[in-house]
mmCIF file of C-alpha atoms and ligand atoms in Angstrom:
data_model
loop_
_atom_site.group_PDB
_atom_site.id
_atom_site.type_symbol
_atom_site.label_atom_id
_atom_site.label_comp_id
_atom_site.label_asym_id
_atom_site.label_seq_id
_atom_site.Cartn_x
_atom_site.Cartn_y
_atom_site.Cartn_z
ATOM 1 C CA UNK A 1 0.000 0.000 0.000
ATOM 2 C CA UNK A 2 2.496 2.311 1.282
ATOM 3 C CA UNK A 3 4.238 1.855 -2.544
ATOM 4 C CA UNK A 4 1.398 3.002 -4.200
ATOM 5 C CA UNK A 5 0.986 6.189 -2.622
ATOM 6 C CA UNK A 6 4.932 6.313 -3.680
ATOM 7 C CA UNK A 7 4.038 5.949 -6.709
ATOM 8 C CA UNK A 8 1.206 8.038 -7.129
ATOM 9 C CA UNK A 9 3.486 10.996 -5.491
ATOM 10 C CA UNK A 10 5.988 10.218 -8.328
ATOM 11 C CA UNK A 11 3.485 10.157 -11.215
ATOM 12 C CA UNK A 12 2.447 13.725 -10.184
ATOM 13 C CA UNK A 13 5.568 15.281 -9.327
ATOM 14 C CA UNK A 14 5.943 14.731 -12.642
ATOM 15 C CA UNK A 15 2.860 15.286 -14.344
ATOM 16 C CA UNK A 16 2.690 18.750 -12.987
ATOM 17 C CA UNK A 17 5.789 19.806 -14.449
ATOM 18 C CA UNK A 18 4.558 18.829 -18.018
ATOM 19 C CA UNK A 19 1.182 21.139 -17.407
ATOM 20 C CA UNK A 20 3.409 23.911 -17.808
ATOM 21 C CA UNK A 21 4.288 23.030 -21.525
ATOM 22 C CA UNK A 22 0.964 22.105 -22.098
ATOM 23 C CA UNK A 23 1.381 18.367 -22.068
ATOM 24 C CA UNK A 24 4.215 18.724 -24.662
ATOM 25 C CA UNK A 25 7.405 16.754 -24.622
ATOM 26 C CA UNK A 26 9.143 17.731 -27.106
ATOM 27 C CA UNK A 27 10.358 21.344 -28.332
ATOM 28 C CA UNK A 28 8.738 23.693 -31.403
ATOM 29 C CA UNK A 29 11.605 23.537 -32.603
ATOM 30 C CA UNK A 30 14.805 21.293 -32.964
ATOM 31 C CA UNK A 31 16.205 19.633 -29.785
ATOM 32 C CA UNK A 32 18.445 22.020 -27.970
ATOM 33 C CA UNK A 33 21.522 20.310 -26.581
ATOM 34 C CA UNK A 34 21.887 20.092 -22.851
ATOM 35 C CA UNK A 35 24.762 22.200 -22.571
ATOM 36 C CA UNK A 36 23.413 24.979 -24.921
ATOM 37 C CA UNK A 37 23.900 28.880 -22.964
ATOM 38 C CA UNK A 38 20.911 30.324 -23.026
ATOM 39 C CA UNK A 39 20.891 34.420 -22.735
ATOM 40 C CA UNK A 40 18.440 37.165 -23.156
ATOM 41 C CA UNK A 41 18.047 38.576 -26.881
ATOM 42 C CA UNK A 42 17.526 42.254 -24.850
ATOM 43 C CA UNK A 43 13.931 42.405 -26.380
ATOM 44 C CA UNK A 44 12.999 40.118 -22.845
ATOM 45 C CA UNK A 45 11.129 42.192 -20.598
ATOM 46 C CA UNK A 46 8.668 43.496 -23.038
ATOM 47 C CA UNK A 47 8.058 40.512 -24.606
ATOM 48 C CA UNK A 48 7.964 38.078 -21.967
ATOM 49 C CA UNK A 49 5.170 39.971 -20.525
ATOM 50 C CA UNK A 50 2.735 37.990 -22.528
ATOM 51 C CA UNK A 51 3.926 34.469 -20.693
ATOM 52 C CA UNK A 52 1.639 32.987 -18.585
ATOM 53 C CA UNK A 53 3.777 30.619 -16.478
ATOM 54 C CA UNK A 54 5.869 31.835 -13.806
ATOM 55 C CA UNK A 55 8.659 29.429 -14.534
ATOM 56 C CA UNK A 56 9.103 31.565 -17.858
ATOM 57 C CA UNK A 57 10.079 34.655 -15.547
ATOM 58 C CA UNK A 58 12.359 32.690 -13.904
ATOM 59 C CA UNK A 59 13.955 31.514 -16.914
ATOM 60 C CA UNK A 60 14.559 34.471 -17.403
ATOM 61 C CA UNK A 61 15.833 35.655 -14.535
ATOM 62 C CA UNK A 62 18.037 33.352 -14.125
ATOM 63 C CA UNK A 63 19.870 33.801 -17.419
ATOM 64 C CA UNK A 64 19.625 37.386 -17.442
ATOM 65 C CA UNK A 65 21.998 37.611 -14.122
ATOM 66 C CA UNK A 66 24.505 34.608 -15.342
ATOM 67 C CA UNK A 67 25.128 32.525 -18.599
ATOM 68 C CA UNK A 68 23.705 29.372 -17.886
ATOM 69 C CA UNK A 69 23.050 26.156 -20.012
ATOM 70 C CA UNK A 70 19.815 24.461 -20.394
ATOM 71 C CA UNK A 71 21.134 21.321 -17.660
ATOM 72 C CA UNK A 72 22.032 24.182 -15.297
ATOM 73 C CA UNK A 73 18.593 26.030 -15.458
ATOM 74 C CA UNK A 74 16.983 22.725 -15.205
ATOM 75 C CA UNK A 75 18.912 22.124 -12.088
ATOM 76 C CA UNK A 76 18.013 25.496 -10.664
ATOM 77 C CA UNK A 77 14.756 25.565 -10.868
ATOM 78 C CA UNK A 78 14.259 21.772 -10.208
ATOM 79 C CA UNK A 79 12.441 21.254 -13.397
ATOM 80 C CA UNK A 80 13.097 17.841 -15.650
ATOM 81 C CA UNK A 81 15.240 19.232 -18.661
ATOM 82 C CA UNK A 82 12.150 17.788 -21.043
ATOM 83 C CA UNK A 83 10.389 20.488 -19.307
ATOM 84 C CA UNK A 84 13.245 23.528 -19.886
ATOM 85 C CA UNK A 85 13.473 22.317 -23.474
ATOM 86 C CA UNK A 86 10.134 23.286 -24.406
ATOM 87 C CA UNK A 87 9.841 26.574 -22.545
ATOM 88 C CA UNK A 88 13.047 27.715 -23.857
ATOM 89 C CA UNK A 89 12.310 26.404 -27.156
ATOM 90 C CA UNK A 90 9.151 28.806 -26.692
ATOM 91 C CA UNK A 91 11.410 31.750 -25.686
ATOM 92 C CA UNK A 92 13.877 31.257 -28.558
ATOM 93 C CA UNK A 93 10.305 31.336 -31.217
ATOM 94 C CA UNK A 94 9.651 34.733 -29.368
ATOM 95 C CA UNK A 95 12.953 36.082 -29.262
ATOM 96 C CA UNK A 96 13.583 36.361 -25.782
ATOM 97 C CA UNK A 97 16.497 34.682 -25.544
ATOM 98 C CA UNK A 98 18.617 32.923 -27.701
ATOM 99 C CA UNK A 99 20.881 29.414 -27.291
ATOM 100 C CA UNK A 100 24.433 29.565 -28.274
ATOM 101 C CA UNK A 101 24.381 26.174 -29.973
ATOM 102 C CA UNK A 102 22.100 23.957 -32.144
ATOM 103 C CA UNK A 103 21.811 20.113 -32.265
ATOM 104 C CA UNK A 104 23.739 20.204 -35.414
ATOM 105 C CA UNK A 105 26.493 22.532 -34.541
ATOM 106 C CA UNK A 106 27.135 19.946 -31.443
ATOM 107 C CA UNK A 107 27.246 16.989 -33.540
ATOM 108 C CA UNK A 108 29.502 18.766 -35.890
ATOM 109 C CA UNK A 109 32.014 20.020 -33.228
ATOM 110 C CA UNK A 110 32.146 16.659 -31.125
ATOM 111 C CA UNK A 111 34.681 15.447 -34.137
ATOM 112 C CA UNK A 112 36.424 18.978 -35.109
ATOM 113 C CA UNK A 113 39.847 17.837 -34.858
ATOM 114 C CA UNK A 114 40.570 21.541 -33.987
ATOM 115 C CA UNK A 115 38.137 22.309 -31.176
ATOM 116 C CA UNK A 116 39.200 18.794 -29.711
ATOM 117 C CA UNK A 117 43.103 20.123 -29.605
ATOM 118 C CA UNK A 118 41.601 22.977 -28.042
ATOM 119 C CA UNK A 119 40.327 20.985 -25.379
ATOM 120 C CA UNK A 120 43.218 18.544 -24.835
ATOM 121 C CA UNK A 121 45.619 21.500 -24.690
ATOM 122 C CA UNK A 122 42.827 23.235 -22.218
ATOM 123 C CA UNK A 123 42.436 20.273 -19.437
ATOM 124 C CA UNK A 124 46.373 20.257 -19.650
ATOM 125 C CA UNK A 125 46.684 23.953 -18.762
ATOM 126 C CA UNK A 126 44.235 23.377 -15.438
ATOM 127 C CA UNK B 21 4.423 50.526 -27.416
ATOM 128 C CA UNK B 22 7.936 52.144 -27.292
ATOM 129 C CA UNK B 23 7.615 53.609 -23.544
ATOM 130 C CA UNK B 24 7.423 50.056 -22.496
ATOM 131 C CA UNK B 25 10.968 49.340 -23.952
ATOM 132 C CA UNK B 26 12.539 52.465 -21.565
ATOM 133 C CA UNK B 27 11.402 51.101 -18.269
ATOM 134 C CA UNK B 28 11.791 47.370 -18.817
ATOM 135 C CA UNK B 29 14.744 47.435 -20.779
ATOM 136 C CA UNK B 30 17.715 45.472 -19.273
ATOM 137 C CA UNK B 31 21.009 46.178 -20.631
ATOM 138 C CA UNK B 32 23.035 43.050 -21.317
ATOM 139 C CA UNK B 33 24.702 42.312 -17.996
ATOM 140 C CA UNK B 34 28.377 42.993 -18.443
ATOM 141 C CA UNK B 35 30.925 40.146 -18.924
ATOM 142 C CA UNK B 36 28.275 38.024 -19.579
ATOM 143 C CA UNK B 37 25.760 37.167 -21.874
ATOM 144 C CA UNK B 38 25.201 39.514 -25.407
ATOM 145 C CA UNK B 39 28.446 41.617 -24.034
ATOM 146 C CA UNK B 40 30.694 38.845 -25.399
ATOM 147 C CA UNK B 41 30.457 35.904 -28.085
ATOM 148 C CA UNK B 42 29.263 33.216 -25.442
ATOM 149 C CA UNK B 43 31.224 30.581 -24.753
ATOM 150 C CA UNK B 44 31.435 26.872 -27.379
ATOM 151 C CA UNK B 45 30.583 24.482 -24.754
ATOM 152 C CA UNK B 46 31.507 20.868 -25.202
ATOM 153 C CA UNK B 47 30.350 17.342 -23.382
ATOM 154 C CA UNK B 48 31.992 14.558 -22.046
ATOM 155 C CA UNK B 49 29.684 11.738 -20.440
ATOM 156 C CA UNK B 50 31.044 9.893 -16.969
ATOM 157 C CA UNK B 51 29.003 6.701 -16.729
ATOM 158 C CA UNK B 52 29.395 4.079 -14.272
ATOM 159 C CA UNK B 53 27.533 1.803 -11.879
ATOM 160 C CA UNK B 54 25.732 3.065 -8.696
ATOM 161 C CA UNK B 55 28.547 4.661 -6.072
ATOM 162 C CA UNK B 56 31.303 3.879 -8.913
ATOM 163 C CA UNK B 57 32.224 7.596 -7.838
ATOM 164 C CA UNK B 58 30.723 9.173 -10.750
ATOM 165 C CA UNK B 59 29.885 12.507 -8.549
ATOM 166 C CA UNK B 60 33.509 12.278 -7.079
ATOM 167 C CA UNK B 61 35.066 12.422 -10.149
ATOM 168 C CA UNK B 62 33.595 14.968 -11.102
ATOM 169 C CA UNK B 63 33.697 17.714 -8.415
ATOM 170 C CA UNK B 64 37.345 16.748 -8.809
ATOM 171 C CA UNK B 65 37.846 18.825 -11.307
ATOM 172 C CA UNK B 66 34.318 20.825 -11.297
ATOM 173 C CA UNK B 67 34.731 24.475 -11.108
ATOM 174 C CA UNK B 68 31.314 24.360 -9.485
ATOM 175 C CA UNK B 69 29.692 22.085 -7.012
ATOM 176 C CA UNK B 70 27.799 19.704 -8.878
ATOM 177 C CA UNK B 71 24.337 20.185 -9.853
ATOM 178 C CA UNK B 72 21.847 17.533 -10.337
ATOM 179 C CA UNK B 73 18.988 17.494 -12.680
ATOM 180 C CA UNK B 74 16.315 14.850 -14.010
ATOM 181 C CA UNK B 75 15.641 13.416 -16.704
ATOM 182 C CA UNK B 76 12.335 11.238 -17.266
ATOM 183 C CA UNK B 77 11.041 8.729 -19.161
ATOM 184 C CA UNK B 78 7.291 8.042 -19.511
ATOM 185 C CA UNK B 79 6.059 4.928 -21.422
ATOM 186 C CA UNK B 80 2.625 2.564 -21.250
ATOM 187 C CA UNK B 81 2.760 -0.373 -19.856
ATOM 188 C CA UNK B 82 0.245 -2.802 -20.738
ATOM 189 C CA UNK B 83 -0.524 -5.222 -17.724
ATOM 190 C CA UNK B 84 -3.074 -7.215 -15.659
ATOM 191 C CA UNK B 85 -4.466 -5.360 -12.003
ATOM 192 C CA UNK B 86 -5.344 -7.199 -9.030
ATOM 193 C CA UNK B 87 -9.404 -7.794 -10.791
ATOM 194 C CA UNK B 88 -8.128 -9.599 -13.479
ATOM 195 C CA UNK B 89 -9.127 -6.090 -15.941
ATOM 196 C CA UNK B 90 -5.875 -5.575 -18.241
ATOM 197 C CA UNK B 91 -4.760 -1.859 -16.966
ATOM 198 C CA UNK B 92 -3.230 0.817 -19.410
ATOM 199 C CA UNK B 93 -1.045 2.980 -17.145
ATOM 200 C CA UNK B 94 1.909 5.083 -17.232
ATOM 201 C CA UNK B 95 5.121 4.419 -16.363
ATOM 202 C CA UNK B 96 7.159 6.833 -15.338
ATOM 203 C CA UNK B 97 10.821 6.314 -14.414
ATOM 204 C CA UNK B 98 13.426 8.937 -13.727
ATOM 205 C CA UNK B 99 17.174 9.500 -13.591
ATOM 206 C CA UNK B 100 19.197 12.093 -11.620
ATOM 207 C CA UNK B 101 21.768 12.974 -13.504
ATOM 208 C CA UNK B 102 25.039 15.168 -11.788
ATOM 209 C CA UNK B 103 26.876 18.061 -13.977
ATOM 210 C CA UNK B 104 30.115 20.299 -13.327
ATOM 211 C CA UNK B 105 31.588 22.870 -15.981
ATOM 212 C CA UNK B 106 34.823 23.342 -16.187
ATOM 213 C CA UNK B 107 36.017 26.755 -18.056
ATOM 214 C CA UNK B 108 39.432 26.224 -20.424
ATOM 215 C CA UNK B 109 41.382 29.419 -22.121
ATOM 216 C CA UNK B 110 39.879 30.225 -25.551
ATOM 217 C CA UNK B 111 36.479 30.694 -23.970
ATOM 218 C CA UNK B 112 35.587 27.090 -24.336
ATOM 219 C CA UNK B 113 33.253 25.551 -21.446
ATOM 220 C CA UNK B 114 33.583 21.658 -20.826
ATOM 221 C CA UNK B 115 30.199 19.944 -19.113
ATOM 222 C CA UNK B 116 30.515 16.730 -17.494
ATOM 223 C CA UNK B 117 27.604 14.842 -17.157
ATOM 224 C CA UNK B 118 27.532 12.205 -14.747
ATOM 225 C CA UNK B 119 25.044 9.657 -15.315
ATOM 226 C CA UNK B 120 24.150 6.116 -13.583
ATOM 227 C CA UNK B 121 25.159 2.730 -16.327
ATOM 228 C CA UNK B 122 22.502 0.320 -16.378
ATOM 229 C CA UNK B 123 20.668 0.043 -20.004
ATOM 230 C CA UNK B 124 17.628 0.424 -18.878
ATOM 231 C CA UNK B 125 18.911 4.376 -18.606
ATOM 232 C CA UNK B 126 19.886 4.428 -21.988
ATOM 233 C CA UNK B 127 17.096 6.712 -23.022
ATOM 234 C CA UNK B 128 19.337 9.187 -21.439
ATOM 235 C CA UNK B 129 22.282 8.345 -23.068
ATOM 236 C CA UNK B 130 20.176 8.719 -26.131
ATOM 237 C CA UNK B 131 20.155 12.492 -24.908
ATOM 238 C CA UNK B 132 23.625 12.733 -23.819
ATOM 239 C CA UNK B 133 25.523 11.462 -26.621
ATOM 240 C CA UNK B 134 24.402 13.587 -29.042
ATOM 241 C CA UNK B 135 27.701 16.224 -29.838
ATOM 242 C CA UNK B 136 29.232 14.076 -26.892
ATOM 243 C CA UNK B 137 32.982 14.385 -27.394
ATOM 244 C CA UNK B 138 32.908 10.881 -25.499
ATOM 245 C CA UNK B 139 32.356 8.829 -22.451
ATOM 246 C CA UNK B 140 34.687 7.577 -19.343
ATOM 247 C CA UNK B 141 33.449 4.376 -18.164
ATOM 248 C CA UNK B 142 33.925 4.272 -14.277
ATOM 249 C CA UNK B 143 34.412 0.748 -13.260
ATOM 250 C CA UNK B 144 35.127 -0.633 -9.861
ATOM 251 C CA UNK B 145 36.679 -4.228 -10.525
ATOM 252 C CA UNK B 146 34.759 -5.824 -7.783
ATOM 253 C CA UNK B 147 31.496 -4.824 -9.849
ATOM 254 C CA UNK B 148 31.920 -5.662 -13.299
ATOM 255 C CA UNK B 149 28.319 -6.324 -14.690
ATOM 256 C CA UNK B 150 27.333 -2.893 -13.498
ATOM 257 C CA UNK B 151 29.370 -1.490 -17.026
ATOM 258 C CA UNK B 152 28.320 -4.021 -19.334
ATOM 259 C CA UNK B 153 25.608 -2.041 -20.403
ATOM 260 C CA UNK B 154 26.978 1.484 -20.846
ATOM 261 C CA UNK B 155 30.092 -0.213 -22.928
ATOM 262 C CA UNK B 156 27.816 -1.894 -25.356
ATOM 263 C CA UNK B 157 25.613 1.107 -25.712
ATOM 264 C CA UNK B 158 28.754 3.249 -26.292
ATOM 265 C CA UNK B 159 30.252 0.941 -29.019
ATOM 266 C CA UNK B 160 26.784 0.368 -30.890
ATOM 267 C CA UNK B 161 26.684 4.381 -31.241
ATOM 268 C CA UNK B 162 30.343 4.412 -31.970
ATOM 269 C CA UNK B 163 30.786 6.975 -29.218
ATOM 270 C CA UNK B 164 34.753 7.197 -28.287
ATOM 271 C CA UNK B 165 34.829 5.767 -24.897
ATOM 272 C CA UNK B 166 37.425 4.808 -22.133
ATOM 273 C CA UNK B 167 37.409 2.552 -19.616
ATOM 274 C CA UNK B 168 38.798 3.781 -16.115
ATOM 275 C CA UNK B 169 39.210 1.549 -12.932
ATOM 276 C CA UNK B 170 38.655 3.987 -9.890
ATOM 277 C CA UNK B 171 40.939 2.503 -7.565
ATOM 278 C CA UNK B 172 39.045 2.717 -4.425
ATOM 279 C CA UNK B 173 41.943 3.397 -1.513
ATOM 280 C CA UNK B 174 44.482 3.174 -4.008
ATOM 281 C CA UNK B 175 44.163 -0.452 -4.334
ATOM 282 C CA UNK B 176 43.251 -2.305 -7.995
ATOM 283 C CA UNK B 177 42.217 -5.968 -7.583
ATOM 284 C CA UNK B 178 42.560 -6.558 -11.226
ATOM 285 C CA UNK B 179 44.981 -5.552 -14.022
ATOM 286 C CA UNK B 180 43.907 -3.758 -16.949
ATOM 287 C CA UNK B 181 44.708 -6.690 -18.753
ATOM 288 C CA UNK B 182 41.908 -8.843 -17.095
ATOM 289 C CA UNK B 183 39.769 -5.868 -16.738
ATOM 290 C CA UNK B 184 39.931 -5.460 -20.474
ATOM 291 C CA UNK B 185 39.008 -9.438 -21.160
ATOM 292 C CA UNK B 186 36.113 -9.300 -18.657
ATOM 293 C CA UNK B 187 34.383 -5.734 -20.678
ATOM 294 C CA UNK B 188 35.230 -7.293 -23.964
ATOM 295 C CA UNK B 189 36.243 -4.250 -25.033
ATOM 296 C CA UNK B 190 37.862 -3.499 -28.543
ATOM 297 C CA UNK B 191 41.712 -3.162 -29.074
ATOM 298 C CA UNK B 192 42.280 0.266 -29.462
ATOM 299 C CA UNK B 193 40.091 1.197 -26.284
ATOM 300 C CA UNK B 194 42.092 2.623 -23.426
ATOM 301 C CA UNK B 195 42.001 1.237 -20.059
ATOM 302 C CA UNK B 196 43.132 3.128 -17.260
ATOM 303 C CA UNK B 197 43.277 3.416 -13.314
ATOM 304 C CA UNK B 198 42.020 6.312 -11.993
ATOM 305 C CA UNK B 199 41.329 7.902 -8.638
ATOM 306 C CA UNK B 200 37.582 9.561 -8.827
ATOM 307 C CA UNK B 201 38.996 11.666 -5.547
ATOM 308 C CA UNK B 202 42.303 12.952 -7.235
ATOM 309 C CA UNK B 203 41.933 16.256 -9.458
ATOM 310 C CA UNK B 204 44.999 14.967 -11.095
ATOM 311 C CA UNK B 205 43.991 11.591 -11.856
ATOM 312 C CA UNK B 206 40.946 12.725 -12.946
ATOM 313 C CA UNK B 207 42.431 15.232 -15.293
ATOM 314 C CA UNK B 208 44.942 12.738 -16.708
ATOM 315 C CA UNK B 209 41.943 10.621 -17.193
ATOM 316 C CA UNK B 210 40.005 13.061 -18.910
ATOM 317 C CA UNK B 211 43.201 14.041 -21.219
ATOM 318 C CA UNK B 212 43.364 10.342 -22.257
ATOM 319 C CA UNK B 213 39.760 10.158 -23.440
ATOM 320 C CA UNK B 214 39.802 13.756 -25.762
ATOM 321 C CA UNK B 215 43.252 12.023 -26.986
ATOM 322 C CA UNK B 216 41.224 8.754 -28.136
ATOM 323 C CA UNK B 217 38.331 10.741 -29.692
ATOM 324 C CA UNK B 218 40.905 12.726 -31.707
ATOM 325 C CA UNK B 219 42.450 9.449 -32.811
ATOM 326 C CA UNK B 220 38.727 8.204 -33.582
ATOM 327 C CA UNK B 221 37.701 11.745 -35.590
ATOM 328 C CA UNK B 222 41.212 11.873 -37.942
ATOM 329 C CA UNK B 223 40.557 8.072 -38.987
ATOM 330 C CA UNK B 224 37.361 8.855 -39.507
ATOM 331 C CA UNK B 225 38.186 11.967 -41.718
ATOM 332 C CA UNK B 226 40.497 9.502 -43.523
ATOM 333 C CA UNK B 227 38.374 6.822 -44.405
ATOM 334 C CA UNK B 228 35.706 9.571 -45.608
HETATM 335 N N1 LIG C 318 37.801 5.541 -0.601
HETATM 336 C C1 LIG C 318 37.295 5.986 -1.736
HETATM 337 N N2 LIG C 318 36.012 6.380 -1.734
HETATM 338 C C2 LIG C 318 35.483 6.840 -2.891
HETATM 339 C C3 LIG C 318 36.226 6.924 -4.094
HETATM 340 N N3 LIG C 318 35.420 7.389 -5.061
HETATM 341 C C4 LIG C 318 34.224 7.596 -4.486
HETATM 342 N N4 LIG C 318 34.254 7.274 -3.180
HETATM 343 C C5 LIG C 318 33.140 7.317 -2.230
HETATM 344 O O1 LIG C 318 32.147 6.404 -2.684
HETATM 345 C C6 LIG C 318 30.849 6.945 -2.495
HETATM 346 C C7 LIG C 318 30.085 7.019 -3.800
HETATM 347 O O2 LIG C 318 30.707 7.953 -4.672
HETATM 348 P P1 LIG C 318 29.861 8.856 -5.666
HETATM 349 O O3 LIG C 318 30.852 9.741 -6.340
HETATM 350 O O4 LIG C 318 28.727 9.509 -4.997
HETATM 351 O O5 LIG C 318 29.342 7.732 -6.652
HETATM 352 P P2 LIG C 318 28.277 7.836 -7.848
HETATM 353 O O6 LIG C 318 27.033 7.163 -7.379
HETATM 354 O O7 LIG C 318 28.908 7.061 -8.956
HETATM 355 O O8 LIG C 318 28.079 9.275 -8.191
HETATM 356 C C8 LIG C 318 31.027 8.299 -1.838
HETATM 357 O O9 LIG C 318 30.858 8.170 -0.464
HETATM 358 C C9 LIG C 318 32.451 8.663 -2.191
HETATM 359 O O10 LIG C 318 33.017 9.511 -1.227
HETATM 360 C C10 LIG C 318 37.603 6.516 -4.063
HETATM 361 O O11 LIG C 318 38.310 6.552 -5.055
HETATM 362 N N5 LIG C 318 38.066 6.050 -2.868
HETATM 363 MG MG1 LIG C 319 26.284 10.396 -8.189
#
């Protein structure tokens, strides 16, 4: 008994989270990697306005007063990154904010011999 | 319209953000068994205290309740997953995403390899089968990946010799000891993976 009221408290710690997106999973458009920085486009306040969740604002917030990726705002505002996928998928469509990387771009620079140096010769420095 | 802008208007904070071209950020993935010392290794090096987010998975499951009825109900599983960032000169940001090994997380890994320079493989030799999974998953995707023994008080019950007949792992794979605790050893560690995926993307620009 005691593990289904577990798992009922599971199910809607979870299910609330997705009533912010509207039920959606998956971004309007493309996934945005994990580690995409997220920052405000400037046109933010004004525009944002029109949001109706509160997690939005703090989106914003957040990555108007440090440059954060989409894991790290996930963490922050203890939201499943499915969940900070679509709403800053949403922002990006509105220009709010913008991401600093694409799907694409990732996949391309995980085998750019150069960025790779860059990184070998960057843990060695630390 | 416009006297909105005035008022609201935030100007890029300085240093950050617009001010500057943001940083390219790059992934490695640290999987390993439960209390490997996935989290250990990577405040090691972490230049901030590890964060923790969730990922989760939803899927039907099609089964028969106590009454005999056949039930339709969701199943929801989750995975915490810990993160540091590291920041290297040429304002290049390194994630590392630590994430538990079992298969039945791969729909993470689905997430997490994606632009994923590659994967350590945290094994502790006196728990094998808790790797199996996340090495097979990393060689079907072809994802560079090394294998490193965290030597738990220093002490490694196996050579990498053994370890490396017991993963089945190819050839060319490097297996390495490791101390999750040590930012050396973890650095060294992380060195000898980006050195393996460079080896993996010039053969690959060879062969294409
Ligand atoms: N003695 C020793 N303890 C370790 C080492 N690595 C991790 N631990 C400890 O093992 C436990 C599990 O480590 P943790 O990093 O949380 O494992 P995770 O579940 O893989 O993230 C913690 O209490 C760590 O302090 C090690 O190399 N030596
Ligand atoms: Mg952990």
């Amino acid at each position: 008994m005691s593990e289904g009221i577990e798992e009922d408290f599971e199910e809607s710690r979870l299910v609330r989270p997705y009533a912010l997106t509207g039920g959606r999973t998956r971004p309007s458009e493309g996934d945005l990697p994990l580690e995409a920085l997220v920052y405000p486009t400037g046109d933010a306040p004004s525009k944002a306005v029109r949001g109706v969740a509160i997690e939005r604002h703090k989106i914003l917030d957040l990555c108007t007063s440090e440059l954060l990726s989409v894991a790290e705002i996930s963490a922050k505002l203890s939201l499943p990154i499915g969940v900070i996928r679509v709403l800053v998928s949403d922002l990006i469509g509105e220009g709010v904010v913008k991401a600093s990387a694409t799907r694409a771009q990732t996949i391309a620079s995980s085998t750019d011999i150069r960025l790779l140096e860059s990184v070998l010769n960057g843990i060695a420095s630390l | 319209m416009a006297s909105l802008r005035s008022d609201n208007m935030v100007a890029p904070p300085s240093g950050t953000a617009a001010s500057t071209a943001p940083p390219t950020t790059v992934k490695i993935v640290i999987a390993g068994g439960f209390a490997v010392g996935k989290t250990t290794f990577v405040s090691s090096i972490s230049d901030i205290t590890p964060l923790t987010t969730e990922a989760a998975m939803t899927s039907k499951s099609i089964g028969v309740d106590n009454a005999g009825q056949v039930s339709d109900r969701k199943m929801t599983t989750t995975v915490a997953m810990d993160f540091g960032r590291i920041a290297l000169p040429g304002n290049l940001w390194l994630y590392l995403f630590g994430t538990p090994g079992q298969d039945r997380f791969s729909f993470m890994w689905d997430d997490l390899i994606v632009g994923s320079i590659g994967a350590v493989v945290l094994v502790d030799t006196s728990r094998f089968d808790d790797c199996f999974g996340a090495v097979d998953y990393f060689e079907q995707h072809r994802l560079p990946f090394i294998v490193a023994v965290n030597c738990f008080d220093g002490k490694a019950f196996h050579d990498t010799q053994e370890i490396r007949q017991a993963l089945n792992v190819p050839g060319d794979t490097p297996v390495v000891y490791t101390d999750a605790r040590s930012r050396e050893a973890t650095k060294q560690t992380l060195l000898t993976l980006v050195r393996h995926s460079m080896k993996r993307a010039s053969e690959a620009s060879v062969a294409t």
